[in-house]
XYZ file of C-alpha atoms in Angstrom:
262
model
C 106.326 164.613 135.306
C 104.013 163.736 132.721
C 99.829 163.468 133.238
C 97.680 160.544 131.971
C 96.479 161.118 128.664
C 99.010 164.515 128.184
C 101.372 164.862 125.896
C 105.184 165.819 127.275
C 107.073 168.352 125.613
C 109.925 169.146 127.889
C 112.083 165.808 128.517
C 113.633 165.484 131.770
C 117.450 166.454 132.289
C 116.992 168.851 129.316
C 117.187 165.710 126.998
C 115.741 167.690 123.493
C 113.482 165.382 121.436
C 116.076 164.886 118.636
C 118.668 163.177 121.508
C 115.497 161.502 122.918
C 114.148 160.289 119.408
C 117.873 158.915 118.235
C 118.102 156.965 121.895
C 115.178 155.382 121.249
C 115.661 154.306 117.788
C 119.510 153.002 118.720
C 117.792 151.150 121.726
C 115.092 149.817 119.181
C 118.169 148.429 116.685
C 120.402 146.721 119.729
C 117.474 144.930 121.008
C 113.437 144.043 119.946
C 113.798 146.168 116.758
C 117.131 143.714 115.451
C 114.759 140.599 116.539
C 111.673 142.241 114.236
C 113.798 142.461 111.159
C 115.177 138.923 111.868
C 111.768 137.668 112.293
C 110.623 139.465 108.775
C 113.139 137.707 107.112
C 112.321 134.214 108.910
C 109.034 134.693 108.125
C 109.624 135.252 104.210
C 112.210 132.352 104.243
C 109.264 130.274 105.331
C 106.615 131.785 102.453
C 109.242 131.200 99.844
C 109.727 127.611 100.999
C 107.044 125.543 98.946
C 105.641 124.343 101.929
C 102.375 125.955 103.672
C 103.387 127.296 107.179
C 101.088 125.059 108.779
C 103.692 122.230 107.887
C 106.651 124.058 109.319
C 107.836 124.773 112.870
C 109.446 127.244 114.867
C 111.542 126.541 118.071
C 111.362 129.077 120.807
C 113.983 127.725 122.965
C 116.051 125.181 121.532
C 119.452 122.907 122.482
C 122.781 124.288 121.142
C 125.027 121.089 121.972
C 122.294 118.441 122.544
C 125.367 115.708 122.991
C 126.921 118.110 125.834
C 124.466 119.272 128.554
C 127.017 120.970 130.315
C 128.089 122.951 127.329
C 124.262 123.030 126.418
C 123.870 124.898 130.165
C 126.413 127.175 129.331
C 124.810 128.741 126.118
C 121.322 128.727 127.639
C 122.702 130.985 130.540
C 125.016 132.725 127.758
C 121.955 133.271 125.833
C 119.807 134.853 128.295
C 121.980 137.099 130.399
C 123.122 138.608 127.015
C 119.639 139.114 126.070
C 119.212 141.189 129.155
C 121.686 144.076 128.640
C 119.241 146.127 126.521
C 117.246 146.113 129.692
C 120.053 147.926 131.681
C 120.846 149.860 128.976
C 117.228 151.231 129.414
C 117.864 151.615 132.718
C 120.789 153.149 132.922
C 119.505 155.958 130.219
C 116.567 156.585 132.269
C 118.529 157.233 135.193
C 120.976 159.817 132.327
C 117.856 161.837 132.082
C 116.739 161.691 135.867
C 113.904 158.941 136.360
C 115.520 155.608 136.248
C 113.295 152.764 136.168
C 110.877 154.302 138.804
C 109.974 156.445 135.952
C 108.070 153.697 133.878
C 107.171 152.342 136.688
C 109.172 149.366 137.075
C 109.870 148.789 141.200
C 108.303 146.816 144.404
C 106.490 150.031 145.475
C 102.891 148.510 144.802
C 103.637 144.587 145.653
C 99.745 143.711 146.369
C 98.453 145.323 143.273
C 101.297 144.990 140.599
C 100.604 140.944 140.977
C 97.046 140.905 141.511
C 96.692 142.836 138.049
C 99.698 140.474 136.674
C 97.790 137.328 137.646
C 94.415 138.419 136.162
C 96.179 139.141 132.318
C 98.077 136.445 132.346
C 95.176 133.842 132.661
C 92.891 135.930 130.565
C 95.742 137.178 127.709
C 97.334 133.500 128.365
C 93.942 131.506 127.546
C 92.859 133.643 124.939
C 96.132 133.640 123.190
C 96.252 129.753 123.396
C 92.524 129.573 121.928
C 94.174 132.027 118.930
C 97.044 130.032 118.131
C 95.047 127.018 117.840
C 92.809 128.484 115.419
C 95.685 130.583 113.531
C 97.677 127.107 113.225
C 94.155 125.443 111.905
C 93.502 127.828 109.205
C 97.281 127.152 108.056
C 98.187 130.852 108.898
C 100.557 130.166 111.397
C 103.893 127.512 111.506
C 103.643 124.855 114.312
C 105.345 126.936 117.627
C 107.297 124.444 119.787
C 107.730 126.765 123.237
C 110.551 124.508 123.895
C 112.908 121.264 122.966
C 115.798 121.239 125.183
C 115.707 117.322 126.611
C 115.669 115.727 129.499
C 118.856 117.733 131.633
C 118.549 118.232 134.903
C 118.612 122.287 134.493
C 115.928 122.335 131.920
C 113.144 123.394 133.644
C 114.611 125.925 135.899
C 116.246 127.270 132.590
C 112.690 127.537 130.687
C 111.410 129.456 133.730
C 114.612 131.705 133.423
C 114.198 131.790 129.866
C 110.423 133.199 130.754
C 111.234 135.965 133.277
C 114.329 137.247 130.417
C 111.853 137.297 127.798
C 109.307 139.370 130.125
C 112.235 141.742 131.523
C 112.868 142.517 127.839
C 110.008 143.052 126.191
C 107.890 144.763 128.695
C 110.515 147.286 129.840
C 111.786 147.993 126.539
C 108.801 147.496 124.066
C 106.448 148.441 126.271
C 107.131 151.049 129.261
C 110.577 152.528 127.854
C 109.353 153.008 124.711
C 106.012 154.464 125.381
C 107.108 156.221 127.829
C 110.128 158.137 125.716
C 107.683 158.610 122.848
C 105.074 160.419 124.977
C 108.126 162.729 126.202
C 108.913 162.875 122.764
C 105.498 164.483 121.947
C 103.718 161.587 120.433
C 100.145 161.081 121.082
C 99.144 158.132 123.465
C 97.361 156.277 120.770
C 99.941 156.735 118.118
C 102.970 155.615 121.022
C 100.595 152.150 121.793
C 100.063 151.523 118.436
C 103.974 151.713 117.504
C 104.832 149.635 120.515
C 102.172 147.057 119.868
C 102.951 146.977 116.108
C 107.049 146.353 117.337
C 105.716 143.757 119.669
C 104.197 141.852 116.617
C 106.769 142.258 114.172
C 109.180 140.552 116.427
C 107.019 137.806 116.540
C 106.805 137.266 112.609
C 109.366 133.938 113.180
C 105.846 132.424 114.091
C 103.560 133.126 111.087
C 100.958 135.480 110.774
C 98.992 134.502 113.578
C 101.901 135.247 116.149
C 102.320 138.882 114.466
C 97.897 139.573 114.745
C 97.809 137.816 118.318
C 100.736 139.852 120.144
C 99.740 143.181 117.970
C 96.539 142.639 119.912
C 98.532 142.032 122.919
C 100.205 144.673 122.529
C 97.529 147.597 122.477
C 95.902 145.945 125.516
C 99.092 146.393 127.647
C 99.508 149.626 126.093
C 96.746 150.927 126.549
C 96.493 149.823 130.421
C 99.899 151.509 130.674
C 99.268 154.719 130.099
C 96.522 154.379 132.337
C 98.272 152.481 134.840
C 101.949 153.884 134.635
C 103.156 150.913 135.398
C 105.512 148.138 134.159
C 105.728 145.941 136.806
C 101.981 144.404 136.673
C 102.809 143.362 132.808
C 106.445 141.652 133.833
C 104.616 139.839 136.060
C 101.936 138.842 133.236
C 103.972 137.854 130.888
C 106.185 135.879 132.831
C 103.303 134.097 134.019
C 102.792 133.283 130.318
C 105.424 132.257 129.796
C 106.696 129.783 132.315
C 103.047 128.208 131.376
C 104.116 128.120 127.690
C 107.054 126.660 128.266
C 107.055 124.467 131.204
C 103.846 123.042 130.245
C 104.695 122.467 126.869
C 107.679 120.404 127.540
C 105.420 118.235 130.654
C 102.574 117.739 128.301
C 104.176 117.279 124.719
C 103.592 113.660 124.889
C 100.656 113.646 126.881
C 97.567 115.437 125.209
C 96.849 114.938 121.459
C 95.372 118.773 120.868
C 98.217 120.277 120.930
C 100.016 121.002 117.706
């Protein structure tokens, strides 16, 4: 059991630091660490394409087979399901070390407090994030981000909600709760763990441009600092899910109704 702002030098389950370190690297390489590498390559492609960043776009959720909606739905469901495998892997590894997901505060033991914290975080971070994105886009430092391009199928909005929940689970359980928890157990200081988590969060958003990196880096620093104080992952899953639901569904509903969205 580790205490706030303290390092843990004896990992649970008798796993040594080297074993835990190898575990962390492998988890990242089969999940969001790999996404960070792909995002960096995407940014290099955008920077060397001969077009300004603001003249290019990055679509987060796109249709695979727009001419066959039934197959497109299967693609979307498969992508969401497969993306959650690293979350299951993290749960397995934490159970193996005698902690389980409860060890990173991902449970339903504090529904009222977790929900309140998540809603406040979503309001603050979501509003600030939108303003920051618009500023970075206007400055030419970001691509035009298209949150969703699924067409008008009956299942489009439910899929966007499911995709938002999947993003929240994957990012907050793996890169926030699990990663910071393990790095502290290995013996890292709190701010080293928080900063590493935040840099990785920013890195897998590089496909959006420099604004996507910086904005998510700052979000990661805030989330990481609060995680080390609360020892709860659930509020951040709630906050992230709400932010993405508003972004995905809001864009789908408003893209042809307002003029201020790029």
